[in-house]
XYZ file of N, CA and C in Angstrom:
735
model
N 124.669 10.829 27.158
C 124.639 10.368 25.766
C 124.466 11.542 24.813
N 125.139 11.481 23.699
C 125.049 12.563 22.733
C 124.005 12.306 21.656
N 123.466 11.104 21.604
C 122.519 10.758 20.546
C 121.134 11.296 20.873
N 120.986 12.627 20.839
C 119.692 13.232 21.112
C 119.456 13.539 22.568
N 120.317 13.076 23.453
C 120.197 13.406 24.868
C 119.187 12.591 25.632
N 118.801 11.406 25.151
C 117.875 10.545 25.885
C 118.675 9.559 26.724
N 118.665 9.683 28.053
C 119.502 8.815 28.887
C 119.233 7.330 28.688
N 117.996 6.955 28.366
C 117.667 5.542 28.224
C 118.487 4.862 27.133
N 119.038 5.633 26.190
C 119.841 5.053 25.123
C 121.135 4.438 25.653
N 121.518 4.780 26.883
C 122.707 4.190 27.488
C 122.542 2.697 27.719
N 121.302 2.214 27.740
C 121.046 0.783 27.971
C 121.716 -0.054 26.891
N 121.792 0.484 25.667
C 122.353 -0.286 24.553
C 123.826 -0.622 24.749
N 124.499 0.006 25.730
C 125.905 -0.280 25.996
C 126.086 -1.492 26.894
N 124.999 -1.986 27.475
C 125.084 -3.109 28.404
C 125.155 -4.431 27.648
N 125.869 -5.430 28.179
C 125.913 -6.752 27.536
C 124.511 -7.374 27.491
N 124.196 -8.033 26.394
C 122.901 -8.678 26.259
C 121.809 -7.770 25.760
N 122.156 -6.514 25.432
C 121.177 -5.542 24.919
C 121.571 -5.165 23.498
N 120.609 -5.217 22.577
C 120.842 -4.871 21.181
C 119.883 -3.761 20.793
N 120.423 -2.642 20.324
C 119.585 -1.529 19.876
C 118.880 -1.911 18.578
N 117.591 -1.589 18.481
C 116.810 -1.900 17.280
C 116.271 -0.647 16.608
N 116.580 0.532 17.132
C 116.104 1.768 16.525
C 116.985 2.154 15.352
N 116.498 3.066 14.525
C 117.284 3.536 13.402
C 118.493 4.315 13.910
N 119.589 4.301 13.162
C 120.815 4.990 13.617
C 120.722 6.498 13.431
N 119.807 7.122 14.150
C 119.696 8.574 14.099
C 119.396 9.091 15.491
N 119.150 10.375 15.612
C 118.918 10.967 16.919
C 117.646 10.415 17.570
N 117.729 10.134 18.853
C 116.558 9.782 19.647
C 116.400 10.893 20.679
N 115.519 11.835 20.377
C 115.318 12.997 21.236
C 114.463 12.624 22.441
N 114.468 13.452 23.508
C 113.728 13.100 24.725
C 112.247 12.825 24.523
N 111.640 13.408 23.495
C 110.218 13.169 23.288
C 109.954 11.990 22.345
N 111.006 11.296 21.883
C 110.845 10.132 21.008
C 110.679 8.890 21.867
N 109.479 8.689 22.388
C 109.248 7.611 23.340
C 109.399 6.237 22.711
N 109.110 6.122 21.413
C 109.251 4.835 20.753
C 110.700 4.470 20.525
N 111.494 5.437 20.036
C 112.906 5.172 19.797
C 113.665 4.870 21.073
N 113.275 5.500 22.184
C 113.963 5.287 23.456
C 113.730 3.893 24.021
N 112.713 3.193 23.551
C 112.426 1.841 24.032
C 112.734 0.786 22.980
N 113.389 1.199 21.893
C 113.674 0.264 20.798
C 114.997 -0.447 21.046
N 114.955 -1.417 21.923
C 116.122 -2.259 22.154
C 115.645 -3.631 22.629
N 116.440 -4.622 22.321
C 116.123 -6.001 22.676
C 116.976 -6.421 23.865
N 116.324 -6.999 24.868
C 117.039 -7.508 26.044
C 116.787 -9.014 26.138
N 117.872 -9.768 26.255
C 117.784 -11.230 26.377
C 117.090 -11.855 25.173
N 117.213 -11.230 24.007
C 116.646 -11.787 22.798
C 115.181 -11.513 22.582
N 114.536 -10.784 23.490
C 113.115 -10.478 23.334
C 112.926 -9.274 22.408
N 111.738 -9.148 21.785
C 111.492 -7.994 20.910
C 111.525 -6.689 21.692
N 111.657 -5.581 20.969
C 111.647 -4.290 21.638
C 110.258 -4.000 22.201
N 110.200 -3.062 23.135
C 108.974 -2.675 23.843
C 108.376 -3.839 24.635
N 109.246 -4.766 25.043
C 108.820 -5.881 25.893
C 109.553 -5.856 27.224
N 110.108 -4.689 27.570
C 110.909 -4.567 28.785
C 110.261 -3.596 29.764
N 110.623 -3.725 31.030
C 110.110 -2.824 32.069
C 111.051 -1.640 32.178
N 110.558 -0.443 31.874
C 111.346 0.778 31.963
C 110.978 1.497 33.254
N 111.986 1.866 34.026
C 111.770 2.416 35.364
C 112.508 3.730 35.534
N 112.036 4.537 36.469
C 112.755 5.717 36.939
C 112.773 5.662 38.464
N 113.961 5.518 39.027
C 114.117 5.321 40.475
C 113.263 4.158 40.962
N 113.159 3.106 40.151
C 112.417 1.914 40.532
C 110.928 1.985 40.305
N 110.430 3.128 39.832
C 108.995 3.306 39.593
C 108.714 3.079 38.113
N 107.667 2.338 37.753
C 107.368 2.103 36.335
C 107.252 3.405 35.547
N 107.936 3.462 34.427
C 107.945 4.640 33.564
C 107.692 4.184 32.127
N 106.656 3.360 31.965
C 106.366 2.724 30.688
C 104.930 3.006 30.284
N 104.710 3.273 28.998
C 103.354 3.464 28.494
C 102.666 2.105 28.356
N 101.394 2.147 27.978
C 100.632 0.902 27.880
C 101.196 -0.054 26.829
N 101.904 0.488 25.825
C 102.421 -0.374 24.769
C 103.934 -0.548 24.854
N 104.518 -0.314 26.030
C 105.923 -0.621 26.250
C 106.906 0.453 25.854
N 106.434 1.669 25.572
C 107.344 2.750 25.231
C 107.752 3.522 26.494
N 108.776 4.364 26.349
C 109.211 5.186 27.473
C 108.210 6.307 27.690
N 107.709 6.455 28.915
C 106.695 7.476 29.198
C 107.318 8.861 29.362
N 108.436 8.954 30.061
C 109.052 10.260 30.333
C 110.563 10.111 30.333
N 111.228 11.044 29.665
C 112.688 11.048 29.621
C 113.206 12.233 30.420
N 113.847 12.014 31.562
C 114.347 13.131 32.374
C 115.540 13.805 31.705
N 115.829 15.055 32.052
C 117.022 15.724 31.512
C 118.274 14.910 31.784
N 119.150 14.840 30.816
C 120.306 13.943 30.925
C 121.228 14.304 32.082
N 121.360 15.600 32.395
C 122.244 15.992 33.488
C 121.645 15.697 34.865
N 120.374 15.299 34.902
C 119.751 14.934 36.171
C 119.838 13.441 36.445
N 120.475 12.689 35.545
C 120.552 11.234 35.667
C 121.926 10.830 36.184
N 121.921 10.007 37.207
C 123.168 9.510 37.781
C 123.610 8.208 37.133
N 122.645 7.346 36.827
C 122.984 6.023 36.313
C 121.790 5.448 35.561
N 122.067 4.679 34.531
C 121.042 3.885 33.853
C 121.452 2.427 34.025
N 120.686 1.712 34.816
C 121.043 0.346 35.195
C 120.203 -0.648 34.409
N 120.871 -1.537 33.712
C 120.182 -2.547 32.908
C 120.365 -3.924 33.532
N 119.262 -4.628 33.694
C 119.301 -6.020 34.131
C 118.625 -6.836 33.042
N 119.434 -7.576 32.303
C 118.963 -8.181 31.059
C 117.897 -9.230 31.292
N 118.082 -10.111 32.243
C 117.081 -11.151 32.506
C 116.557 -10.966 33.923
N 115.346 -10.464 34.046
C 114.776 -10.114 35.347
C 113.796 -11.192 35.798
N 114.127 -11.839 36.913
C 113.254 -12.895 37.451
C 112.577 -12.488 38.756
N 112.872 -11.284 39.231
C 112.268 -10.819 40.470
C 110.767 -10.631 40.272
N 109.975 -11.145 41.206
C 108.517 -11.046 41.103
C 108.024 -9.612 41.226
N 108.882 -8.686 41.642
C 108.470 -7.287 41.760
C 108.262 -6.651 40.400
N 108.826 -7.249 39.367
C 108.710 -6.690 38.027
C 107.887 -7.637 37.169
N 106.632 -7.262 36.961
C 105.734 -8.161 36.255
C 105.348 -7.711 34.872
N 105.972 -6.664 34.354
C 105.571 -6.133 33.053
C 106.664 -6.315 32.023
N 107.405 -7.391 32.114
C 108.513 -7.587 31.194
C 108.649 -9.041 30.799
N 108.909 -9.228 29.507
C 109.264 -10.558 29.018
C 110.773 -10.656 28.815
N 111.459 -9.519 28.962
C 112.902 -9.496 28.779
C 113.623 -9.077 30.046
N 113.908 -7.756 30.159
C 114.644 -7.275 31.317
C 114.103 -5.952 31.803
N 114.893 -5.284 32.655
C 114.503 -3.994 33.206
C 115.601 -2.972 32.916
N 115.192 -1.736 32.715
C 116.116 -0.619 32.519
C 115.690 0.481 33.479
N 116.524 0.758 34.463
C 116.179 1.676 35.534
C 117.017 2.942 35.429
N 116.344 4.084 35.229
C 117.018 5.382 35.209
C 117.045 5.939 36.622
N 118.226 6.075 37.190
C 118.383 6.530 38.568
C 118.780 8.013 38.554
N 117.966 8.837 39.203
C 118.189 10.282 39.194
C 119.184 10.698 40.260
N 119.802 11.842 40.036
C 120.734 12.400 41.011
C 119.983 12.994 42.191
N 120.729 13.245 43.235
C 120.187 13.927 44.408
C 121.075 15.124 44.727
N 120.523 16.064 45.459
C 121.342 17.178 45.921
C 122.384 16.707 46.914
N 123.342 17.555 47.231
C 124.412 17.222 48.181
C 124.533 18.326 49.214
N 125.511 18.215 50.068
C 125.699 19.203 51.127
C 126.191 20.543 50.597
N 126.741 20.551 49.400
C 127.204 21.791 48.801
C 126.362 22.118 47.577
N 126.202 23.393 47.328
C 125.438 23.838 46.166
C 126.265 23.576 44.907
N 125.727 22.733 44.044
C 126.426 22.368 42.822
C 125.443 22.383 41.649
N 125.981 22.526 40.452
C 125.119 22.538 39.274
C 125.904 22.304 38.006
N 125.165 22.146 36.918
C 125.769 21.959 35.603
C 125.003 22.797 34.588
N 125.689 23.160 33.537
C 125.057 23.858 32.416
C 125.613 23.262 31.130
N 124.755 23.045 30.186
C 125.188 22.424 28.933
C 124.466 23.065 27.761
N 125.110 23.006 26.616
C 124.514 23.505 25.384
C 125.072 22.688 24.235
N 124.195 22.063 23.495
C 124.593 21.269 22.337
C 124.026 21.915 21.084
N 124.897 22.137 20.118
C 124.498 22.786 18.871
C 124.990 21.963 17.693
N 124.157 21.865 16.670
C 124.558 21.197 15.431
C 124.622 22.246 14.327
N 125.816 22.716 13.979
C 125.946 23.771 12.969
C 125.419 23.303 11.609
N 124.667 24.162 10.960
C 124.075 23.792 9.679
C 125.135 23.545 8.608
N 126.275 24.274 8.691
C 127.288 24.119 7.645
C 128.058 22.801 7.758
N 127.788 22.020 8.805
C 128.414 20.704 8.944
C 127.423 19.569 8.669
N 126.188 19.928 8.292
C 125.164 18.916 8.024
C 125.268 18.470 6.575
N 125.340 17.165 6.364
C 125.441 16.629 5.008
C 124.069 16.571 4.353
N 124.058 16.685 3.049
C 122.816 16.560 2.298
C 122.387 15.097 2.275
N 121.069 14.852 2.215
C 120.640 13.464 2.186
C 120.631 12.925 0.760
N 120.471 11.624 0.662
C 120.581 10.944 -0.631
C 119.553 11.437 -1.642
N 118.306 11.609 -1.192
C 117.234 11.958 -2.107
C 117.364 13.403 -2.602
N 117.852 14.299 -1.739
C 118.097 15.662 -2.202
C 119.206 15.691 -3.251
N 120.265 14.923 -3.008
C 121.341 14.857 -3.995
C 120.827 14.320 -5.325
N 119.989 13.306 -5.266
C 119.458 12.698 -6.483
C 118.583 13.686 -7.258
N 117.846 14.530 -6.518
C 116.948 15.488 -7.167
C 117.614 16.815 -7.472
N 118.887 16.951 -7.120
C 119.595 18.198 -7.382
C 119.221 19.311 -6.428
N 118.689 18.975 -5.256
C 118.312 19.990 -4.273
C 119.488 20.288 -3.355
N 119.672 21.535 -2.943
C 120.787 21.869 -2.055
C 120.514 21.394 -0.634
N 121.546 21.426 0.192
C 121.382 21.096 1.604
C 120.451 22.100 2.263
N 119.453 21.620 2.960
C 118.471 22.491 3.576
C 119.027 23.111 4.861
N 118.586 24.314 5.161
C 119.031 25.015 6.371
C 118.283 24.434 7.571
N 119.032 23.886 8.519
C 118.456 23.312 9.729
C 119.045 23.995 10.954
N 118.319 23.922 12.059
C 118.781 24.503 13.311
C 118.495 23.512 14.436
N 119.478 23.291 15.290
C 119.281 22.419 16.444
C 120.089 22.957 17.617
N 119.396 23.287 18.694
C 120.034 23.743 19.929
C 119.374 23.029 21.097
N 120.194 22.432 21.949
C 119.701 21.708 23.128
C 120.456 22.216 24.353
N 119.737 22.872 25.245
C 120.350 23.473 26.434
C 119.839 22.782 27.686
N 120.691 22.670 28.691
C 120.306 22.036 29.945
C 120.899 22.752 31.144
N 120.213 22.651 32.271
C 120.669 23.281 33.508
C 120.221 22.439 34.697
N 121.136 22.164 35.617
C 120.789 21.479 36.864
C 121.435 22.222 38.034
N 120.707 22.316 39.124
C 121.204 22.938 40.358
C 120.685 22.120 41.525
N 121.545 21.819 42.470
C 121.124 21.049 43.636
C 121.934 21.382 44.866
N 121.388 21.104 46.016
C 122.086 21.357 47.271
C 121.226 20.960 48.461
N 121.648 21.312 49.665
C 120.851 20.990 50.858
C 119.703 21.981 51.026
N 118.647 21.514 51.643
C 117.531 22.405 51.950
C 117.921 23.232 53.167
N 118.050 24.540 52.953
C 118.554 25.394 54.037
C 117.727 26.670 54.084
N 117.137 26.937 55.236
C 116.392 28.166 55.497
C 117.061 28.841 56.684
N 117.699 29.993 56.464
C 118.437 30.643 57.560
C 117.591 30.807 58.825
N 118.163 30.412 59.944
C 117.588 30.546 61.288
C 116.354 29.661 61.514
N 115.963 28.905 60.472
C 114.788 28.040 60.635
C 115.101 26.569 60.441
N 115.857 26.229 59.387
C 116.081 24.810 59.099
C 117.413 24.634 58.392
N 118.189 23.661 58.840
C 119.452 23.308 58.220
C 119.358 21.852 57.782
N 119.190 21.659 56.467
C 118.991 20.312 55.955
C 120.242 19.585 55.551
N 121.401 20.105 55.866
C 122.632 19.405 55.512
C 122.687 18.048 56.191
N 123.090 17.034 55.396
C 123.131 15.626 55.826
C 121.749 15.028 56.030
N 120.680 15.794 55.702
C 119.327 15.279 55.941
C 118.397 15.439 54.737
N 118.200 16.662 54.254
C 117.222 16.931 53.200
C 117.919 17.691 52.073
N 117.702 17.199 50.851
C 118.361 17.802 49.694
C 117.333 18.106 48.604
N 117.722 18.963 47.670
C 116.855 19.305 46.547
C 117.672 19.334 45.262
N 116.973 19.116 44.148
C 117.616 19.148 42.836
C 116.627 19.722 41.820
N 117.090 20.689 41.045
C 116.288 21.276 39.976
C 116.965 20.972 38.651
N 116.186 20.517 37.672
C 116.732 20.201 36.347
C 115.821 20.773 35.270
N 116.447 21.329 34.236
C 115.702 21.942 33.127
C 116.397 21.596 31.822
N 115.587 21.347 30.797
C 116.145 21.060 29.474
C 115.246 21.686 28.416
N 115.866 22.241 27.384
C 115.113 22.917 26.314
C 115.694 22.517 24.971
N 114.802 22.281 23.993
C 115.221 21.902 22.648
C 114.579 22.860 21.648
N 115.402 23.458 20.817
C 114.938 24.303 19.718
C 115.437 23.658 18.427
N 114.499 23.125 17.654
C 114.889 22.389 16.457
C 113.976 22.766 15.297
N 114.566 22.960 14.142
C 113.786 23.207 12.930
C 114.469 22.510 11.768
N 113.687 21.746 11.021
C 114.205 21.011 9.881
C 113.151 21.008 8.791
N 113.415 21.644 7.646
C 112.404 21.708 6.593
C 112.104 20.331 6.014
N 110.866 20.141 5.638
C 110.444 18.881 5.028
C 110.672 18.981 3.521
N 111.609 18.172 3.027
C 111.936 18.218 1.598
C 111.298 17.066 0.836
N 110.347 16.387 1.465
C 109.667 15.279 0.805
C 108.457 15.809 0.045
N 108.416 15.561 -1.244
C 107.313 16.022 -2.080
C 106.347 14.864 -2.315
N 105.076 15.116 -2.077
C 104.044 14.106 -2.277
C 103.151 14.516 -3.441
N 102.581 13.536 -4.104
C 101.694 13.817 -5.225
C 100.247 13.608 -4.804
N 99.377 14.423 -5.347
C 97.939 14.306 -5.121
C 97.249 14.362 -6.480
N 96.011 13.878 -6.582
C 95.312 13.913 -7.880
C 95.118 15.340 -8.373
N 95.259 15.508 -9.674
C 94.980 16.811 -10.278
C 93.466 17.004 -10.347
N 93.054 18.214 -10.706
C 91.621 18.489 -10.828
C 90.981 17.590 -11.873
N 91.707 17.318 -12.966
C 91.167 16.437 -14.008
C 91.050 15.001 -13.514
N 92.060 14.544 -12.772
C 92.029 13.169 -12.261
C 90.880 12.959 -11.292
N 90.531 13.997 -10.540
C 89.412 13.878 -9.611
C 88.099 13.595 -10.349
N 88.043 13.957 -11.622
C 86.846 13.712 -12.426
C 87.006 12.499 -13.335
N 88.095 11.755 -13.151
C 88.296 10.545 -13.935
C 89.058 10.741 -15.223
N 89.628 11.931 -15.448
C 90.325 12.222 -16.697
C 91.833 12.026 -16.492
N 92.372 10.950 -17.100
C 93.796 10.635 -16.980
C 94.495 10.756 -18.330
N 93.987 11.628 -19.205
C 94.559 11.788 -20.539
C 96.017 12.236 -20.476
N 96.356 13.160 -19.554
C 97.733 13.639 -19.451
C 98.671 12.532 -18.993
N 98.179 11.639 -18.160
C 98.995 10.523 -17.702
C 99.365 9.625 -18.874
N 98.423 9.444 -19.786
C 98.696 8.634 -20.974
C 99.707 9.325 -21.882
N 99.577 10.643 -22.024
C 100.474 11.380 -22.910
C 101.892 11.464 -22.353
N 102.029 11.591 -21.039
C 103.351 11.796 -20.438
C 104.096 10.486 -20.237
N 103.426 9.513 -19.672
C 104.109 8.265 -19.310
C 103.607 7.043 -20.069
N 102.558 7.209 -20.854
C 102.014 6.067 -21.581
C 101.203 5.120 -20.730
N 100.838 5.558 -19.538
C 100.057 4.712 -18.627
C 98.586 4.756 -19.029
N 98.034 3.597 -19.355
C 96.640 3.506 -19.779
C 95.776 2.968 -18.640
N 94.543 3.455 -18.564
C 93.571 3.001 -17.575
C 92.622 2.030 -18.280
N 92.529 0.812 -17.764
C 91.716 -0.226 -18.404
C 90.396 -0.417 -17.675
N 89.384 -0.743 -18.454
C 88.050 -1.011 -17.926
C 88.047 -2.397 -17.278
N 87.864 -2.492 -15.959
C 87.910 -3.810 -15.315
C 86.742 -4.715 -15.728
N 85.668 -4.125 -16.236
C 84.511 -4.930 -16.629
C 84.605 -5.416 -18.069
N 85.673 -5.086 -18.763
C 85.818 -5.484 -20.164
C 86.702 -6.716 -20.331
N 87.011 -7.384 -19.231
C 87.933 -8.520 -19.289
C 87.374 -9.650 -20.148
N 88.231 -10.136 -21.033
C 87.889 -11.278 -21.898
C 89.021 -12.291 -21.781
N 88.639 -13.519 -21.461
C 89.647 -14.560 -21.269
C 89.714 -15.455 -22.495
N 90.928 -15.588 -23.017
C 91.174 -16.484 -24.137
C 92.242 -17.484 -23.710
N 91.791 -18.687 -23.424
C 92.721 -19.675 -22.880
C 93.168 -19.272 -21.493
N 94.449 -19.026 -21.353
C 94.991 -18.588 -20.054
C 95.306 -17.104 -20.036
N 94.947 -16.415 -21.097
C 95.262 -14.989 -21.206
C 93.993 -14.162 -21.030
N 94.048 -13.161 -20.165
C 92.932 -12.247 -19.940
C 93.315 -10.867 -20.471
N 92.489 -10.323 -21.332
C 92.745 -8.994 -21.901
C 91.616 -8.051 -21.521
N 91.966 -6.767 -21.384
C 90.987 -5.733 -21.049
C 91.104 -4.592 -22.056
N 90.044 -3.833 -22.162
C 90.004 -2.705 -23.096
C 90.245 -1.406 -22.340
N 91.129 -0.573 -22.868
C 91.418 0.711 -22.222
C 90.256 1.672 -22.424
N 90.052 2.556 -21.456
C 89.030 3.591 -21.590
C 89.424 4.553 -22.718
N 88.483 4.981 -23.512
C 88.802 5.952 -24.569
C 89.378 7.237 -23.973
N 90.514 7.663 -24.543
C 91.196 8.892 -24.102
C 91.602 8.849 -22.628
N 91.666 7.615 -22.096
C 92.083 7.442 -20.692
C 91.160 8.172 -19.724
N 89.892 8.203 -20.047
C 88.922 8.895 -19.195
C 87.901 7.882 -18.671
N 87.763 7.823 -17.359
C 86.807 6.922 -16.722
C 85.434 7.596 -16.736
N 84.401 6.920 -17.250
C 83.063 7.532 -17.266
C 82.588 7.895 -15.867
N 81.809 8.946 -15.779
C 81.339 9.430 -14.474
C 80.559 8.374 -13.716
N 79.809 7.508 -14.441
C 79.016 6.489 -13.749
C 79.866 5.344 -13.223
N 81.160 5.337 -13.575
C 82.065 4.310 -13.054
C 82.870 4.797 -11.835
N 82.756 6.056 -11.495
C 83.499 6.594 -10.350
C 82.830 6.140 -9.060
N 83.613 5.549 -8.182
C 83.086 5.005 -6.935
C 82.660 6.141 -6.006
N 81.434 6.141 -5.506
C 80.991 7.244 -4.632
C 81.779 7.327 -3.327
N 82.246 6.189 -2.838
C 83.057 6.211 -1.611
C 84.390 6.911 -1.875
N 85.001 6.610 -3.027
C 86.265 7.267 -3.381
C 86.076 8.767 -3.556
N 84.945 9.161 -4.122
C 84.682 10.596 -4.301
C 84.563 11.301 -2.955
N 84.018 10.611 -1.959
C 83.931 11.200 -0.615
C 85.336 11.357 -0.012
N 86.194 10.356 -0.225
C 87.560 10.429 0.293
C 88.342 11.571 -0.345
N 88.057 11.877 -1.588
C 88.784 12.947 -2.274
C 88.620 14.296 -1.589
N 87.541 14.453 -0.835
C 87.324 15.721 -0.134
C 88.403 15.982 0.917
N 89.044 14.921 1.390
C 90.050 15.056 2.452
C 91.467 15.165 1.902
N 91.637 15.050 0.591
C 92.955 15.213 -0.011
C 93.155 16.668 -0.420
N 94.324 17.233 -0.175
C 94.559 18.632 -0.545
C 94.600 18.805 -2.061
N 94.296 19.999 -2.505
C 94.378 20.321 -3.913
C 95.853 20.471 -4.323
N 96.188 20.175 -5.575
C 97.589 20.342 -6.000
C 97.980 21.818 -5.997
N 99.270 22.060 -5.771
C 99.779 23.439 -5.791
C 101.052 23.508 -6.619
């Protein structure tokens, strides 16, 4: 599979399976995305995920380990599993079957690259007038397998085999999401600039007066909350928020 190289994503090609993850890359370490599919109409993370028939599922139904894609021979999906051997599923089973060595020394090498000059800008960057950010993605893999053979001591052809698999991911993507935090003045209850810039007024919740079905409140003078009205619990939480930069 090319969608991040997680073999479990092949399950979505089977009849009766519907992918529920977002339409983006599901990398080998994305255990939640790799288990986001519905089998037999059941919610995601309600299926038994296996590797060579051995449970490969976390406590909450996610994929525990994703083997290198070139080490996988088959991903077998059984949509409605009634066998008593599988007791951790309300839907079906997805079994990742690994390759084995053979009588001849064989291997594979792969390299997947996503060139930055072919990456499109996202919607929010376009809206804010930001250029396309420089990203890097390289995914390399290597597998080697054959018979276990020790000259003059052991010949494992037709009997004992070995397989080595390796996968490496080098990825960097800048975070272009800007978050807001309280200014130094806001930390002290002073929202005067907020009133001047956007016209947003801070009202005294204890000044509510009801006339018929209408309730009116009085705004704090100069949009400043008195120090004795600042919640001590909120002031403690402010210690964990970063200062603006």
